[in-house]
Coordinates of N, CA and C in Angstrom, one line a residue:
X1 N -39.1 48.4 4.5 CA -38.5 47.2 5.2 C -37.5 46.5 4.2
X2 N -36.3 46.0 4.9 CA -35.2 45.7 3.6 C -35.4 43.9 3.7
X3 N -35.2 43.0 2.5 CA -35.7 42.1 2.7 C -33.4 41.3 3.0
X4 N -33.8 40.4 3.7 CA -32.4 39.1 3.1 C -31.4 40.2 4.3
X5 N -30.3 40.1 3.8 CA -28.9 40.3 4.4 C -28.6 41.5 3.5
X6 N -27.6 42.4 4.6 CA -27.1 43.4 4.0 C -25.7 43.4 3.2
X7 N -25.8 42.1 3.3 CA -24.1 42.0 2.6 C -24.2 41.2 1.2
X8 N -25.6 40.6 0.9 CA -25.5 39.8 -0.5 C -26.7 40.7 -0.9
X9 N -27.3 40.0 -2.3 CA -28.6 41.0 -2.9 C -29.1 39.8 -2.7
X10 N -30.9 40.2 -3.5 CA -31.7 39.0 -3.4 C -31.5 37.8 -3.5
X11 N -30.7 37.8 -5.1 CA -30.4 36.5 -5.3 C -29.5 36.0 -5.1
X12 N -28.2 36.5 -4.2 CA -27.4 35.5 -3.5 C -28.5 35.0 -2.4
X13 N -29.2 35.9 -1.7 CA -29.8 35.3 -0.2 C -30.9 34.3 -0.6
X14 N -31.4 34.1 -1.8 CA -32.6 33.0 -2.4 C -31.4 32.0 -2.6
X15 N -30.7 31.8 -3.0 CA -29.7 30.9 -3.4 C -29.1 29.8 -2.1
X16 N -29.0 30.8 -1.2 CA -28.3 30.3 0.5 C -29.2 29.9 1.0
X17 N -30.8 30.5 1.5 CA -31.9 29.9 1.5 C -32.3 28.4 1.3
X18 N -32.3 28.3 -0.5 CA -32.5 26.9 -0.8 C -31.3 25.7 -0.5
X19 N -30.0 26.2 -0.3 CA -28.5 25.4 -0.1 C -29.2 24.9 1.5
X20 N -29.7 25.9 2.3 CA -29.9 25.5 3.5 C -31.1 24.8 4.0
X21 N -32.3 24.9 3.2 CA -33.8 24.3 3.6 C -33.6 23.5 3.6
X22 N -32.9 21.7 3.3 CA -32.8 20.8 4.2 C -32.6 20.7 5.7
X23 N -32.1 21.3 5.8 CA -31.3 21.8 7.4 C -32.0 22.4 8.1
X24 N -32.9 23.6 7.3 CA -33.8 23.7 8.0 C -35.4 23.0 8.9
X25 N -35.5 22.0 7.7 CA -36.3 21.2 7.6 C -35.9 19.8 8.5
X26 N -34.8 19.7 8.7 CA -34.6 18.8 9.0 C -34.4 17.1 8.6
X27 N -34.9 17.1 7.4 CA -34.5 15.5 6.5 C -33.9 15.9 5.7
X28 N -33.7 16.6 4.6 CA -33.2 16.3 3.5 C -31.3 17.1 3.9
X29 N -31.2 17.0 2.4 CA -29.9 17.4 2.1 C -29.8 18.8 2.6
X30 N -28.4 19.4 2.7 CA -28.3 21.0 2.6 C -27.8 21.6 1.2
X31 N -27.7 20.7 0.4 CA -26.9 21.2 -0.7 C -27.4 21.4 -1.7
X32 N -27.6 22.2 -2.9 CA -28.3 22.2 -3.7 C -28.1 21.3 -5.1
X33 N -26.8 21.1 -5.3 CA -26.4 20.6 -6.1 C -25.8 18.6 -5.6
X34 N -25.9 18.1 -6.4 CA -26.0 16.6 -6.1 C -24.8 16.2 -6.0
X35 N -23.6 16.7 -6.3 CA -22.5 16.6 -6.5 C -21.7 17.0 -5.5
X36 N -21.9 17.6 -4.9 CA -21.8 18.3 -3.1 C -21.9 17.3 -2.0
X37 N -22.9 16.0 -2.2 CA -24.0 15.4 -1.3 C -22.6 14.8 -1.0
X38 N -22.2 14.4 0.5 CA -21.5 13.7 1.1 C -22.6 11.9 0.4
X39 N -21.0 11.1 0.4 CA -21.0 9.8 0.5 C -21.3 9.1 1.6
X40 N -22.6 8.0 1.3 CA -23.5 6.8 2.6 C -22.3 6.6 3.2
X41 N -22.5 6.5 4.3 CA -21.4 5.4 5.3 C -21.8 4.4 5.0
X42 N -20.4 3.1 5.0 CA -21.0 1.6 4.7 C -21.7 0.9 6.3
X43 N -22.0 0.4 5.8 CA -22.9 -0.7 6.4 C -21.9 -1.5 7.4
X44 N -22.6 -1.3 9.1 CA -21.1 -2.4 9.9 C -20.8 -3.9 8.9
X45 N -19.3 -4.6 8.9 CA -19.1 -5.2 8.7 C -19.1 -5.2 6.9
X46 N -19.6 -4.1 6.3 CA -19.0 -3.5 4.6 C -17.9 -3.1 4.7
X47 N -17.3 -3.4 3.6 CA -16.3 -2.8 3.4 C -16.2 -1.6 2.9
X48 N -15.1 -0.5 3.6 CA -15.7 1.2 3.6 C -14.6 1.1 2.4
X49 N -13.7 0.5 2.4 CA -13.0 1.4 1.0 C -12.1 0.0 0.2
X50 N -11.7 0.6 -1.2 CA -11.0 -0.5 -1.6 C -10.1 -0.2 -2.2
X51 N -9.0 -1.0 -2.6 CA -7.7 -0.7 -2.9 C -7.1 -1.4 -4.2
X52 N -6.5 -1.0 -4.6 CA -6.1 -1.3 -6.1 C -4.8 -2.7 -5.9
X53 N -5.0 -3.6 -6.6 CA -4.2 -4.9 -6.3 C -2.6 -4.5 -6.0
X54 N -2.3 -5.0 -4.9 CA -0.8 -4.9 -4.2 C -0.6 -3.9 -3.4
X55 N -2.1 -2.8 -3.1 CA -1.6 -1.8 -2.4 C -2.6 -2.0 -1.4
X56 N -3.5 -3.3 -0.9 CA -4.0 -3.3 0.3 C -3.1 -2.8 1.6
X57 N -4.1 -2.7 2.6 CA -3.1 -2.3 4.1 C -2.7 -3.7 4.9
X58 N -1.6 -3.6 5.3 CA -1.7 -4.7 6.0 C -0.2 -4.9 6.0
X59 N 0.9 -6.0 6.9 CA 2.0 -6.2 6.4 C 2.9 -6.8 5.3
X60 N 4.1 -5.8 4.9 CA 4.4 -6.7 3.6 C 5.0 -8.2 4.0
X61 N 5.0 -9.2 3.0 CA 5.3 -10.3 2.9 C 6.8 -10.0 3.7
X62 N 7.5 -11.0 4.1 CA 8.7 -11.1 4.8 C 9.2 -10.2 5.8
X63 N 8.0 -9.6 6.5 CA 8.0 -8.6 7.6 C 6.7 -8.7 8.8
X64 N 6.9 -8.9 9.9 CA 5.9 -8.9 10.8 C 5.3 -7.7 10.9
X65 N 4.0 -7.2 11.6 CA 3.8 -6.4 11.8 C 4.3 -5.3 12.8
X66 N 5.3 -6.4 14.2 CA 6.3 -5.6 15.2 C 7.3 -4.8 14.0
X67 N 7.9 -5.6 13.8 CA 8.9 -5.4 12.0 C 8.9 -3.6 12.3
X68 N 7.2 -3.9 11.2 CA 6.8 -3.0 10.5 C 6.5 -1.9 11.7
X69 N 6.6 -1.7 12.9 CA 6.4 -0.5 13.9 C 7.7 -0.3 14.3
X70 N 8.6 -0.8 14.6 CA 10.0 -1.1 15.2 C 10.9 -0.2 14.0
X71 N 10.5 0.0 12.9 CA 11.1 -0.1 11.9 C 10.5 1.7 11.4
X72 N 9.3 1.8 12.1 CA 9.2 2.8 11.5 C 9.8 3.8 12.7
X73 N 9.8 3.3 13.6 CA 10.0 4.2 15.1 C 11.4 4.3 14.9
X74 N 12.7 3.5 14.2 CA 14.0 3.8 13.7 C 14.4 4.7 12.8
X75 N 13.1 4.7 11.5 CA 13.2 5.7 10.6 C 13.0 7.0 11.1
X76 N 12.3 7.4 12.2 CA 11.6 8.6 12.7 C 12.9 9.1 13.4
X77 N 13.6 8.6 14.0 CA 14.3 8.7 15.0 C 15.8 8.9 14.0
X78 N 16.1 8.0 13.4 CA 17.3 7.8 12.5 C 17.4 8.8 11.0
X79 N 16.1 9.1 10.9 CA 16.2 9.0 8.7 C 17.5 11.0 8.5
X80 N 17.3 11.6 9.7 CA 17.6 12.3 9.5 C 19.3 12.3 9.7
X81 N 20.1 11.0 9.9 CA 21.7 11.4 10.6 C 22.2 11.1 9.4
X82 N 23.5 11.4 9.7 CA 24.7 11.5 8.0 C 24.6 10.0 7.8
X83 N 24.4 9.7 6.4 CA 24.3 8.5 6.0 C 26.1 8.1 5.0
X84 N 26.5 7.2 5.2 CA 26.5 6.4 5.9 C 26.9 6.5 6.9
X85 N 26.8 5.8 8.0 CA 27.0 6.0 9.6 C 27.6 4.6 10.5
X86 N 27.9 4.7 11.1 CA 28.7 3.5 11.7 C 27.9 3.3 13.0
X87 N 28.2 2.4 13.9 CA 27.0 2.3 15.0 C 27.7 3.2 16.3
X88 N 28.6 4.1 16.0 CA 29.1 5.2 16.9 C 28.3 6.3 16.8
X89 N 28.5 6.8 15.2 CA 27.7 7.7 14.7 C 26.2 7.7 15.0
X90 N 25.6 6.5 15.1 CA 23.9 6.2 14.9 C 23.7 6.6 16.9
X91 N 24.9 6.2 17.5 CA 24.4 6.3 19.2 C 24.8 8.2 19.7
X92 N 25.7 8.9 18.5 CA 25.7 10.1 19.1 C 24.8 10.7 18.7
X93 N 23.9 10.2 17.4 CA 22.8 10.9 16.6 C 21.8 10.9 17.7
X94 N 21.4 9.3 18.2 CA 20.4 9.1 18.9 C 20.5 9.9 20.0
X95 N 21.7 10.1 20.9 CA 21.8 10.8 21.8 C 21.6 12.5 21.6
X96 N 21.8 12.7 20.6 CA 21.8 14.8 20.2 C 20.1 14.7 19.9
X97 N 19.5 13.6 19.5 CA 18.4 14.4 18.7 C 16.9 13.5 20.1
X98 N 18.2 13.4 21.5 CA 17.0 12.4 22.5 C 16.0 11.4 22.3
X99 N 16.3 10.4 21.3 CA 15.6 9.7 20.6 C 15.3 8.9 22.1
X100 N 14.4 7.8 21.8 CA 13.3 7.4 23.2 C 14.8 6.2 23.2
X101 N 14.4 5.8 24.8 CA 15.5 4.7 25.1 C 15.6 3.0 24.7
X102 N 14.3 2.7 23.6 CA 14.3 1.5 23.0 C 15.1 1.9 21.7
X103 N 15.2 3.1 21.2 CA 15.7 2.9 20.0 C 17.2 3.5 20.1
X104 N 17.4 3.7 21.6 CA 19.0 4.1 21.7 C 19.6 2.5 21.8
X105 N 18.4 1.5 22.7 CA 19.5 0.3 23.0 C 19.3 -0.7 21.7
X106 N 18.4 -0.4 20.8 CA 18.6 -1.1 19.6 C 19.9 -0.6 18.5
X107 N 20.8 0.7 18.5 CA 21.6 1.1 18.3 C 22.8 0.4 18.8
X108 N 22.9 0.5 19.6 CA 23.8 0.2 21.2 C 23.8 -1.4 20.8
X109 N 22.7 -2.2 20.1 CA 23.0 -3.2 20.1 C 23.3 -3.7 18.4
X110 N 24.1 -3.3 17.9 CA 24.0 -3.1 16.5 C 25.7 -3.6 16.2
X111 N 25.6 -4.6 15.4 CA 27.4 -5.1 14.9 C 28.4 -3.6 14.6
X112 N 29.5 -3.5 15.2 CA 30.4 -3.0 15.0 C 30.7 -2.5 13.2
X113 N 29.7 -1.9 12.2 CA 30.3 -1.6 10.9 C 29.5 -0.5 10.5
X114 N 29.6 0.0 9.5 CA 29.0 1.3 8.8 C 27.7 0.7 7.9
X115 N 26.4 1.9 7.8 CA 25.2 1.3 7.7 C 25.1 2.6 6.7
X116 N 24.3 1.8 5.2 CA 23.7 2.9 4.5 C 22.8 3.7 4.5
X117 N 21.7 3.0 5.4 CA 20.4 3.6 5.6 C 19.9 3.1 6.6
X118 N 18.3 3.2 7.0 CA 17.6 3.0 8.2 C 17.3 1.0 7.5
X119 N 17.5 0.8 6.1 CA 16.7 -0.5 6.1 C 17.9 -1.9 6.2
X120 N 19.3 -1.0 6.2 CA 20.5 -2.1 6.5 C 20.5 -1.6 8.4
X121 N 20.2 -1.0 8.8 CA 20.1 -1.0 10.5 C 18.9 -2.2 10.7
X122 N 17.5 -1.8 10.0 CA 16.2 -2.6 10.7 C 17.0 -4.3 10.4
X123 N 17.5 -4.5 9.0 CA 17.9 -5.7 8.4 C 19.2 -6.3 10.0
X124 N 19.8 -5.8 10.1 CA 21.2 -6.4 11.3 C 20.6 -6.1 12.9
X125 N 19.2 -5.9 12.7 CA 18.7 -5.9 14.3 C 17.5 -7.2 14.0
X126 N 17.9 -7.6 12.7 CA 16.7 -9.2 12.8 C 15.1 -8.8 12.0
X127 N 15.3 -7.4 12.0 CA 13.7 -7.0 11.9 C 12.6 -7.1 11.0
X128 N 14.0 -8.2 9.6 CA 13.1 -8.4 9.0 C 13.0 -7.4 7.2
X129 N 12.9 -7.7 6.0 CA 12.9 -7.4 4.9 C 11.8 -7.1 4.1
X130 N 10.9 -6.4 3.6 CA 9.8 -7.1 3.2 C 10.2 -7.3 1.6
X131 N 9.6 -8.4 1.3 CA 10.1 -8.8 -0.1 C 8.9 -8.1 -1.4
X132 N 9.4 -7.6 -2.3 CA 8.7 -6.9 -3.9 C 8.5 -7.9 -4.8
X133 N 7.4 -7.9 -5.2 CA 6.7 -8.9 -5.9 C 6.8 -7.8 -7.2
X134 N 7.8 -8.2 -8.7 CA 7.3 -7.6 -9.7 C 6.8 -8.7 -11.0

């Protein structure tokens, strides 16, 4: 009679065995080693993670958080057209690459002049700056 699995020897299958007797058992860990062990979930209302000073989540200073979505839905839609671009250029881009119809009339509504990037477009539609704290 052959003992374990035909594809490891004994002591891989004693090895997998003990990785798994939690699991089998049902309370404990599956892992053998402690360094493997997944991390507690926090506690409702703990805080699950933390962030190193200035890089919490949340909006930057001198930007709302519409801003901050408005802004990213222009970059997605925009970051790819020849830069610099004039607001002709920005409405044939929007139209070749079918960008959604808020961000063609936010184009469409854009001063008559040439634009370096997505953050002088978000800046001349009002949407706002966020200011760098060094």
């Amino acid at each position: 009679m052959e003992r374990g699995s035909d594809k490891h020897g004994p002591r891989l299958d004693d090895e997998q065995k003990h990785e798994t007797e939690g699991l089998v058992r049902g309370g404990g860990t599956t892992h053998a080693e402690e360094w493997k062990e997944p991390e507690a979930m926090p506690a409702p209302g703990e805080e699950s993670q933390s962030y190193p000073p200035g890089h919490e989540p949340g909006t930057p200073e001198g930007i709302t958080q519409r801003g901050v979505d408005v802004r990213s839905d222009l970059a997605k839609w925009l970051s790819d057209a020849h830069w610099p671009a004039s607001k002709h250029d920005l409405a044939q881009h929007t139209a070749r690459v079918d960008a959604p119809d808020e961000v063609a009339d936010m184009v469409d509504s854009l001063p008559e002049r040439r634009f370096a990037n997505v953050a002088e477009v978000a800046e001349a539609l009002g949407l706002g700056v966020e200011k760098r704290r060094w």
